[in-house]
Amino acid sequence: MTALSLRALNRALLDRQFLLARTDRTPLDVIGRLVALQAQEPNWPYVGLWSRINGFTRAELTALVEDREVVRSALLRSTQHLTTADDFLRMRPLLQPVLDRTAGSSYFTRNRGARNSATAHGTGLDAASLVAEGLALLGGRTLPRRELARRLAERHPGHDGRILAGEVELRTPLVHDPATASWGSWGNRSAISVTPAEAWLGRPAAATGDGEAAKELIRRYLAAFGPAGVKDVQAWSGLTRLGEVVATMGAELRRCSGPGGAELFDLADAELPDPETPAPARLLPAFDNVLLGHADRTRIIDDEDRPRVMPGSARVLPTFLVDGRVRGTWSLAAGTLRLTPFRPLRAADRAALEEEAHRMLPLVGGTAVTHDDRPATT
């Protein structure tokens, strides 16, 4: 069994994520390779693709959304992702149990429960009826999420319509309209509109998420994130008991070990880059799956730095890579892109990072780059 160092795993991840060198592939091809891009905010996938594709422009991704080749919807880990339409229709049934598990949490079930203690019996809404009502209100057309919430609240006084609408969105495939799935103002979540996926795409999702679908998801994951362990693919997808699926995949997977002897898997024909391959400075968007795609994230970020990137309240800040590892965060305010390293950078690394940040300014509408005052080392 081949033993892989932390650096070897880092370079493999960067290579498969197009972060070791930008690619000339189309945005549609890259989205397919990465399986899905985190899209908690609709602008972030644009940043992620810019850092991976030579000459990427915002218009390219917007056109894919408008042409219904790419959709934004709840998917991996019950969070908003951007994925190809074909992949969405294949993956959503497989991942539906994860979304149902989220929809079955107390946050949603309390809202569907009794309206008050005086009417504690027989007043709760059941999930299937709620979904049927939501789909009937949508009627196969696009509707603002807040309007769906208002109508559900009218039908069920005493229940929070926003939470009811959120549960509908988890339990049945709905996609966001181009106006709220494409580049736009940051944080404009109140304007989101949703459409039943089958009506928007003109074809239904796969009938079931069967065993072969799970194998294909594992193959796709390893092509973008491998080598990795069973716990890693489960952390990325939200699915459980995938060890049973991996055990049936036989010779199509090769086994190796990571630091500490952890058992890892990879596609049998996957190539690994030289661990000494130089890694360029890169800026990553908030929530990028390269940081969230493993249970053990030490291949790209030090454990001591994770709280700086994931400070709580489900936030994952935009980061930058130096020599392939997360070495700081960045932010954009009033046109200024601010770089905040966790510790002093070498002068050459600082210069390369600032050059990359200046190249990004046209994409994000910035006008200047500033660097927190942390002295560079020689």
GROMACS .gro file of C-alpha atoms in nm:
model
  378
    1MET     CA    1   0.000   0.000   0.000
    2THR     CA    2   0.148   0.333  -0.108
    3ALA     CA    3   0.200   0.584   0.172
    4LEU     CA    4   0.126   0.946   0.079
    5SER     CA    5   0.262   1.249   0.260
    6LEU     CA    6   0.053   1.551   0.350
    7ARG     CA    7   0.227   1.745   0.073
    8ALA     CA    8   0.147   1.472  -0.181
    9LEU     CA    9  -0.220   1.488  -0.084
   10ASN     CA   10  -0.211   1.867  -0.109
   11ARG     CA   11  -0.069   1.866  -0.459
   12ALA     CA   12  -0.311   1.596  -0.574
   13LEU     CA   13  -0.605   1.802  -0.445
   14LEU     CA   14  -0.482   2.123  -0.607
   15ASP     CA   15  -0.419   1.946  -0.936
   16ARG     CA   16  -0.768   1.794  -0.952
   17GLN     CA   17  -0.924   2.125  -0.852
   18PHE     CA   18  -0.738   2.321  -1.124
   19LEU     CA   19  -0.560   2.520  -0.854
   20LEU     CA   20  -0.212   2.394  -0.937
   21ALA     CA   21  -0.251   2.545  -1.283
   22ARG     CA   22  -0.547   2.717  -1.446
   23THR     CA   23  -0.726   2.517  -1.714
   24ASP     CA   24  -0.848   2.602  -2.063
   25ARG     CA   25  -1.160   2.387  -2.016
   26THR     CA   26  -1.502   2.548  -2.043
   27PRO     CA   27  -1.687   2.658  -1.728
   28LEU     CA   28  -1.945   2.383  -1.789
   29ASP     CA   29  -1.668   2.120  -1.801
   30VAL     CA   30  -1.507   2.254  -1.486
   31ILE     CA   31  -1.834   2.262  -1.292
   32GLY     CA   32  -1.890   1.902  -1.399
   33ARG     CA   33  -1.540   1.802  -1.288
   34LEU     CA   34  -1.587   1.966  -0.947
   35VAL     CA   35  -1.936   1.807  -0.921
   36ALA     CA   36  -2.087   2.115  -0.754
   37LEU     CA   37  -1.975   2.460  -0.645
   38GLN     CA   38  -2.083   2.602  -0.312
   39ALA     CA   39  -2.326   2.887  -0.383
   40GLN     CA   40  -2.449   3.018  -0.050
   41GLU     CA   41  -2.411   3.355  -0.218
   42PRO     CA   42  -2.459   3.352  -0.598
   43ASN     CA   43  -2.142   3.555  -0.658
   44TRP     CA   44  -1.900   3.309  -0.500
   45PRO     CA   45  -1.899   3.045  -0.779
   46TYR     CA   46  -1.782   3.316  -1.018
   47VAL     CA   47  -1.477   3.376  -0.799
   48GLY     CA   48  -1.412   3.002  -0.772
   49LEU     CA   49  -1.420   2.958  -1.149
   50TRP     CA   50  -1.206   3.267  -1.212
   51SER     CA   51  -0.933   3.116  -0.993
   52ARG     CA   52  -0.944   2.792  -1.191
   53ILE     CA   53  -1.004   2.888  -1.558
   54ASN     CA   54  -0.788   3.089  -1.795
   55GLY     CA   55  -0.968   3.401  -1.915
   56PHE     CA   56  -1.293   3.329  -1.730
   57THR     CA   57  -1.558   3.603  -1.748
   58ARG     CA   58  -1.878   3.653  -1.552
   59ALA     CA   59  -2.082   3.646  -1.873
   60GLU     CA   60  -1.985   3.284  -1.938
   61LEU     CA   61  -2.139   3.152  -1.616
   62THR     CA   62  -2.441   3.381  -1.635
   63ALA     CA   63  -2.515   3.247  -1.984
   64LEU     CA   64  -2.504   2.887  -1.854
   65VAL     CA   65  -2.757   2.974  -1.582
   66GLU     CA   66  -2.985   3.159  -1.822
   67ASP     CA   67  -2.967   2.874  -2.075
   68ARG     CA   68  -3.065   2.626  -1.800
   69GLU     CA   69  -2.745   2.426  -1.839
   70VAL     CA   70  -2.648   2.505  -1.479
   71VAL     CA   71  -2.880   2.537  -1.178
   72ARG     CA   72  -2.858   2.663  -0.822
   73SER     CA   73  -3.039   2.460  -0.559
   74ALA     CA   74  -3.007   2.284  -0.223
   75LEU     CA   75  -2.785   1.980  -0.274
   76LEU     CA   76  -2.469   1.862  -0.093
   77ARG     CA   77  -2.499   1.883   0.285
   78SER     CA   78  -2.839   2.051   0.235
   79THR     CA   79  -2.666   2.373   0.129
   80GLN     CA   80  -2.700   2.579  -0.188
   81HIS     CA   81  -2.480   2.459  -0.472
   82LEU     CA   82  -2.433   2.535  -0.839
   83THR     CA   83  -2.420   2.225  -1.057
   84THR     CA   84  -2.487   2.119  -1.414
   85ALA     CA   85  -2.853   2.049  -1.486
   86ASP     CA   86  -2.776   1.689  -1.582
   87ASP     CA   87  -2.584   1.626  -1.261
   88PHE     CA   88  -2.856   1.788  -1.052
   89LEU     CA   89  -3.123   1.556  -1.194
   90ARG     CA   90  -2.900   1.253  -1.131
   91MET     CA   91  -2.775   1.346  -0.786
   92ARG     CA   92  -3.075   1.503  -0.617
   93PRO     CA   93  -3.261   1.170  -0.562
   94LEU     CA   94  -2.946   1.013  -0.415
   95LEU     CA   95  -2.894   1.309  -0.182
   96GLN     CA   96  -3.262   1.357  -0.094
   97PRO     CA   97  -3.231   1.159   0.233
   98VAL     CA   98  -2.972   1.413   0.349
   99LEU     CA   99  -3.207   1.702   0.275
  100ASP     CA  100  -3.496   1.517   0.438
  101ARG     CA  101  -3.282   1.467   0.748
  102THR     CA  102  -3.224   1.843   0.764
  103ALA     CA  103  -3.594   1.912   0.705
  104GLY     CA  104  -3.672   1.673   0.991
  105SER     CA  105  -3.466   1.872   1.241
  106SER     CA  106  -3.637   2.046   1.531
  107TYR     CA  107  -3.607   2.387   1.360
  108PHE     CA  108  -3.860   2.271   1.099
  109THR     CA  109  -4.069   2.021   1.295
  110ARG     CA  110  -4.138   2.267   1.578
  111ASN     CA  111  -4.284   2.504   1.322
  112ARG     CA  112  -4.510   2.232   1.182
  113GLY     CA  113  -4.625   2.133   1.530
  114ALA     CA  114  -4.916   2.259   1.738
  115ARG     CA  115  -5.000   2.629   1.713
  116ASN     CA  116  -5.032   2.669   2.088
  117SER     CA  117  -5.068   2.460   2.400
  118ALA     CA  118  -5.448   2.489   2.393
  119THR     CA  119  -5.463   2.310   2.057
  120ALA     CA  120  -5.178   2.068   2.107
  121HIS     CA  121  -5.351   1.773   1.943
  122GLY     CA  122  -5.426   1.723   1.575
  123THR     CA  123  -5.305   2.060   1.448
  124GLY     CA  124  -4.959   1.966   1.323
  125LEU     CA  125  -4.883   1.969   0.950
  126ASP     CA  126  -4.738   1.655   0.798
  127ALA     CA  127  -4.443   1.689   0.561
  128ALA     CA  128  -4.607   1.526   0.259
  129SER     CA  129  -4.909   1.758   0.277
  130LEU     CA  130  -4.683   2.060   0.314
  131VAL     CA  131  -4.487   1.965   0.000
  132ALA     CA  132  -4.808   1.903  -0.195
  133GLU     CA  133  -4.940   2.244  -0.091
  134GLY     CA  134  -4.614   2.414  -0.184
  135LEU     CA  135  -4.607   2.257  -0.529
  136ALA     CA  136  -4.972   2.347  -0.586
  137LEU     CA  137  -4.899   2.710  -0.497
  138LEU     CA  138  -4.602   2.714  -0.732
  139GLY     CA  139  -4.808   2.557  -1.009
  140GLY     CA  140  -4.502   2.479  -1.219
  141ARG     CA  141  -4.401   2.846  -1.240
  142THR     CA  142  -4.143   3.075  -1.082
  143LEU     CA  143  -4.249   3.240  -0.758
  144PRO     CA  144  -4.055   3.461  -0.515
  145ARG     CA  145  -3.964   3.260  -0.207
  146ARG     CA  146  -4.115   3.531   0.014
  147GLU     CA  147  -4.444   3.506  -0.181
  148LEU     CA  148  -4.450   3.130  -0.131
  149ALA     CA  149  -4.388   3.191   0.238
  150ARG     CA  150  -4.669   3.449   0.255
  151ARG     CA  151  -4.921   3.217   0.094
  152LEU     CA  152  -4.827   2.923   0.316
  153ALA     CA  153  -4.857   3.145   0.624
  154GLU     CA  154  -5.202   3.259   0.510
  155ARG     CA  155  -5.314   2.898   0.488
  156HIS     CA  156  -5.160   2.809   0.824
  157PRO     CA  157  -5.191   3.096   1.073
  158GLY     CA  158  -4.959   3.058   1.367
  159HIS     CA  159  -4.686   2.893   1.161
  160ASP     CA  160  -4.383   3.080   1.026
  161GLY     CA  161  -4.427   3.087   0.648
  162ARG     CA  162  -4.057   3.140   0.584
  163ILE     CA  163  -3.972   2.817   0.765
  164LEU     CA  164  -4.253   2.633   0.585
  165ALA     CA  165  -4.121   2.753   0.248
  166GLY     CA  166  -3.768   2.651   0.346
  167GLU     CA  167  -3.888   2.302   0.428
  168VAL     CA  168  -4.065   2.273   0.093
  169GLU     CA  169  -3.741   2.373  -0.079
  170LEU     CA  170  -3.553   2.099   0.105
  171ARG     CA  171  -3.806   1.822   0.051
  172THR     CA  172  -3.869   1.868  -0.322
  173PRO     CA  173  -3.635   1.977  -0.604
  174LEU     CA  174  -3.670   2.352  -0.658
  175VAL     CA  175  -3.419   2.565  -0.848
  176HIS     CA  176  -3.347   2.937  -0.829
  177ASP     CA  177  -3.430   3.163  -1.120
  178PRO     CA  178  -3.140   3.323  -1.313
  179ALA     CA  179  -3.193   3.663  -1.153
  180THR     CA  180  -3.100   3.521  -0.812
  181ALA     CA  181  -2.866   3.241  -0.925
  182SER     CA  182  -2.636   3.472  -1.124
  183TRP     CA  183  -2.395   3.752  -1.040
  184GLY     CA  184  -2.569   4.027  -0.849
  185SER     CA  185  -2.561   4.223  -0.528
  186TRP     CA  186  -2.400   4.052  -0.233
  187GLY     CA  187  -2.638   3.917   0.028
  188ASN     CA  188  -2.955   3.964  -0.178
  189ARG     CA  189  -3.125   3.653  -0.042
  190SER     CA  190  -3.464   3.817   0.011
  191ALA     CA  191  -3.515   3.838  -0.367
  192ILE     CA  192  -3.473   3.464  -0.435
  193SER     CA  193  -3.737   3.307  -0.659
  194VAL     CA  194  -3.786   2.932  -0.701
  195THR     CA  195  -3.928   2.699  -0.965
  196PRO     CA  196  -3.995   2.323  -0.957
  197ALA     CA  197  -3.689   2.165  -1.119
  198GLU     CA  198  -3.890   1.944  -1.355
  199ALA     CA  199  -4.081   2.243  -1.493
  200TRP     CA  200  -3.766   2.455  -1.529
  201LEU     CA  201  -3.557   2.185  -1.697
  202GLY     CA  202  -3.834   2.013  -1.891
  203ARG     CA  203  -3.749   1.667  -1.761
  204PRO     CA  204  -3.776   1.488  -1.427
  205ALA     CA  205  -3.505   1.390  -1.186
  206ALA     CA  206  -3.387   1.029  -1.180
  207ALA     CA  207  -3.642   0.795  -1.028
  208THR     CA  208  -3.423   0.679  -0.738
  209GLY     CA  209  -3.082   0.716  -0.586
  210ASP     CA  210  -2.974   0.353  -0.620
  211GLY     CA  211  -2.646   0.175  -0.545
  212GLU     CA  212  -2.501   0.248  -0.888
  213ALA     CA  213  -2.573   0.619  -0.837
  214ALA     CA  214  -2.377   0.607  -0.510
  215LYS     CA  215  -2.081   0.442  -0.684
  216GLU     CA  216  -2.084   0.707  -0.953
  217LEU     CA  217  -2.091   0.982  -0.690
  218ILE     CA  218  -1.786   0.828  -0.521
  219ARG     CA  219  -1.601   0.810  -0.855
  220ARG     CA  220  -1.682   1.173  -0.926
  221TYR     CA  221  -1.574   1.277  -0.578
  222LEU     CA  222  -1.238   1.101  -0.603
  223ALA     CA  223  -1.174   1.255  -0.946
  224ALA     CA  224  -1.209   1.600  -0.786
  225PHE     CA  225  -1.096   1.548  -0.425
  226GLY     CA  226  -0.902   1.222  -0.402
  227PRO     CA  227  -0.720   1.035  -0.271
  228ALA     CA  228  -0.957   1.034   0.025
  229GLY     CA  229  -1.118   0.816   0.290
  230VAL     CA  230  -1.477   0.706   0.338
  231LYS     CA  231  -1.526   0.968   0.609
  232ASP     CA  232  -1.412   1.235   0.366
  233VAL     CA  233  -1.669   1.157   0.097
  234GLN     CA  234  -1.937   1.134   0.366
  235ALA     CA  235  -1.841   1.475   0.506
  236TRP     CA  236  -1.857   1.625   0.156
  237SER     CA  237  -2.189   1.469   0.055
  238GLY     CA  238  -2.372   1.433   0.385
  239LEU     CA  239  -2.444   1.068   0.303
  240THR     CA  240  -2.368   0.785   0.548
  241ARG     CA  241  -2.269   0.417   0.527
  242LEU     CA  242  -2.064   0.471   0.212
  243GLY     CA  243  -1.803   0.224   0.337
  244GLU     CA  244  -2.043  -0.050   0.231
  245VAL     CA  245  -2.052   0.094  -0.121
  246VAL     CA  246  -1.674   0.134  -0.142
  247ALA     CA  247  -1.634  -0.230  -0.040
  248THR     CA  248  -1.823  -0.338  -0.355
  249MET     CA  249  -1.612  -0.131  -0.596
  250GLY     CA  250  -1.322  -0.376  -0.597
  251ALA     CA  251  -1.039  -0.326  -0.844
  252GLU     CA  252  -1.169   0.003  -0.982
  253LEU     CA  253  -1.029   0.165  -0.668
  254ARG     CA  254  -0.674   0.148  -0.540
  255ARG     CA  255  -0.589   0.177  -0.175
  256CYS     CA  256  -0.320   0.390  -0.018
  257SER     CA  257  -0.246   0.540   0.320
  258GLY     CA  258  -0.217   0.895   0.439
  259PRO     CA  259  -0.022   1.053   0.726
  260GLY     CA  260  -0.076   0.849   1.039
  261GLY     CA  261  -0.170   0.542   0.837
  262ALA     CA  262  -0.530   0.641   0.757
  263GLU     CA  263  -0.678   0.423   0.478
  264LEU     CA  264  -0.745   0.621   0.162
  265PHE     CA  265  -0.896   0.532  -0.176
  266ASP     CA  266  -0.843   0.662  -0.525
  267LEU     CA  267  -0.946   0.584  -0.879
  268ALA     CA  268  -0.727   0.304  -1.012
  269ASP     CA  269  -0.606   0.507  -1.310
  270ALA     CA  270  -0.575   0.846  -1.136
  271GLU     CA  271  -0.237   1.017  -1.167
  272LEU     CA  272  -0.061   1.195  -0.882
  273PRO     CA  273   0.152   1.504  -0.946
  274ASP     CA  274   0.504   1.539  -0.815
  275PRO     CA  275   0.472   1.660  -0.452
  276GLU     CA  276   0.745   1.917  -0.525
  277THR     CA  277   0.540   2.086  -0.799
  278PRO     CA  278   0.525   2.462  -0.721
  279ALA     CA  279   0.180   2.590  -0.623
  280PRO     CA  280   0.085   2.946  -0.722
  281ALA     CA  281  -0.090   3.204  -0.506
  282ARG     CA  282  -0.468   3.171  -0.540
  283LEU     CA  283  -0.771   3.351  -0.398
  284LEU     CA  284  -1.066   3.129  -0.308
  285PRO     CA  285  -1.429   3.228  -0.253
  286ALA     CA  286  -1.617   3.186   0.070
  287PHE     CA  287  -1.740   2.829   0.128
  288ASP     CA  288  -1.516   2.680  -0.142
  289ASN     CA  289  -1.552   2.303  -0.132
  290VAL     CA  290  -1.176   2.258  -0.156
  291LEU     CA  291  -1.185   2.352   0.216
  292LEU     CA  292  -1.503   2.163   0.300
  293GLY     CA  293  -1.462   1.846   0.093
  294HIS     CA  294  -1.287   1.634   0.355
  295ALA     CA  295  -1.340   1.529   0.714
  296ASP     CA  296  -0.964   1.568   0.762
  297ARG     CA  297  -0.881   1.907   0.610
  298THR     CA  298  -0.516   1.920   0.712
  299ARG     CA  299  -0.410   1.860   0.351
  300ILE     CA  300  -0.493   2.225   0.280
  301ILE     CA  301  -0.541   2.410   0.611
  302ASP     CA  302  -0.372   2.380   0.950
  303ASP     CA  303  -0.603   2.288   1.235
  304GLU     CA  304  -0.492   2.597   1.429
  305ASP     CA  305  -0.608   2.821   1.142
  306ARG     CA  306  -0.953   2.669   1.091
  307PRO     CA  307  -1.125   2.889   1.354
  308ARG     CA  308  -0.999   3.197   1.167
  309VAL     CA  309  -1.165   3.076   0.847
  310MET     CA  310  -1.472   2.919   1.009
  311PRO     CA  311  -1.549   3.158   1.296
  312GLY     CA  312  -1.898   3.027   1.368
  313SER     CA  313  -2.255   3.098   1.260
  314ALA     CA  314  -2.202   2.863   0.963
  315ARG     CA  315  -1.958   3.109   0.803
  316VAL     CA  316  -1.660   3.010   0.588
  317LEU     CA  317  -1.460   3.318   0.491
  318PRO     CA  318  -1.287   3.383   0.158
  319THR     CA  319  -0.926   3.262   0.180
  320PHE     CA  320  -0.600   3.270  -0.008
  321LEU     CA  321  -0.345   2.998  -0.074
  322VAL     CA  322   0.032   3.037  -0.055
  323ASP     CA  323   0.236   2.731  -0.152
  324GLY     CA  324  -0.089   2.539  -0.171
  325ARG     CA  325  -0.210   2.603   0.183
  326VAL     CA  326  -0.452   2.848   0.341
  327ARG     CA  327  -0.241   3.130   0.480
  328GLY     CA  328  -0.501   3.403   0.530
  329THR     CA  329  -0.838   3.552   0.442
  330TRP     CA  330  -0.951   3.833   0.215
  331SER     CA  331  -1.248   4.066   0.205
  332LEU     CA  332  -1.397   4.328  -0.023
  333ALA     CA  333  -1.544   4.654   0.102
  334ALA     CA  334  -1.597   4.989  -0.070
  335GLY     CA  335  -1.398   4.867  -0.370
  336THR     CA  336  -1.092   4.767  -0.169
  337LEU     CA  337  -0.977   4.406  -0.159
  338ARG     CA  338  -0.805   4.353   0.176
  339LEU     CA  339  -0.561   4.065   0.227
  340THR     CA  340  -0.523   3.945   0.587
  341PRO     CA  341  -0.246   3.687   0.639
  342PHE     CA  342  -0.244   3.474   0.952
  343ARG     CA  343   0.127   3.536   0.997
  344PRO     CA  344   0.402   3.725   0.811
  345LEU     CA  345   0.460   3.612   0.453
  346ARG     CA  346   0.787   3.597   0.267
  347ALA     CA  347   0.839   3.902   0.046
  348ALA     CA  348   0.816   3.694  -0.273
  349ASP     CA  349   0.493   3.527  -0.159
  350ARG     CA  350   0.340   3.859  -0.059
  351ALA     CA  351   0.423   4.009  -0.399
  352ALA     CA  352   0.275   3.708  -0.585
  353LEU     CA  353  -0.040   3.723  -0.375
  354GLU     CA  354  -0.090   4.094  -0.433
  355GLU     CA  355  -0.037   4.046  -0.806
  356GLU     CA  356  -0.308   3.780  -0.811
  357ALA     CA  357  -0.541   4.006  -0.611
  358HIS     CA  358  -0.490   4.292  -0.857
  359ARG     CA  359  -0.581   4.057  -1.143
  360MET     CA  360  -0.907   3.973  -0.963
  361LEU     CA  361  -1.020   4.334  -0.919
  362PRO     CA  362  -1.211   4.362  -1.249
  363LEU     CA  363  -1.409   4.047  -1.171
  364VAL     CA  364  -1.529   4.164  -0.830
  365GLY     CA  365  -1.562   4.531  -0.913
  366GLY     CA  366  -1.274   4.639  -0.692
  367THR     CA  367  -1.040   4.931  -0.742
  368ALA     CA  368  -0.757   4.874  -0.497
  369VAL     CA  369  -0.569   4.608  -0.301
  370THR     CA  370  -0.448   4.657   0.052
  371HIS     CA  371  -0.248   4.429   0.276
  372ASP     CA  372  -0.284   4.415   0.652
  373ASP     CA  373   0.031   4.543   0.813
  374ARG     CA  374   0.210   4.220   0.888
  375PRO     CA  375   0.578   4.255   0.801
  376ALA     CA  376   0.703   4.027   0.525
  377THR     CA  377   0.992   3.791   0.595
  378THR     CA  378   1.286   3.765   0.362
   0.00000   0.00000   0.00000
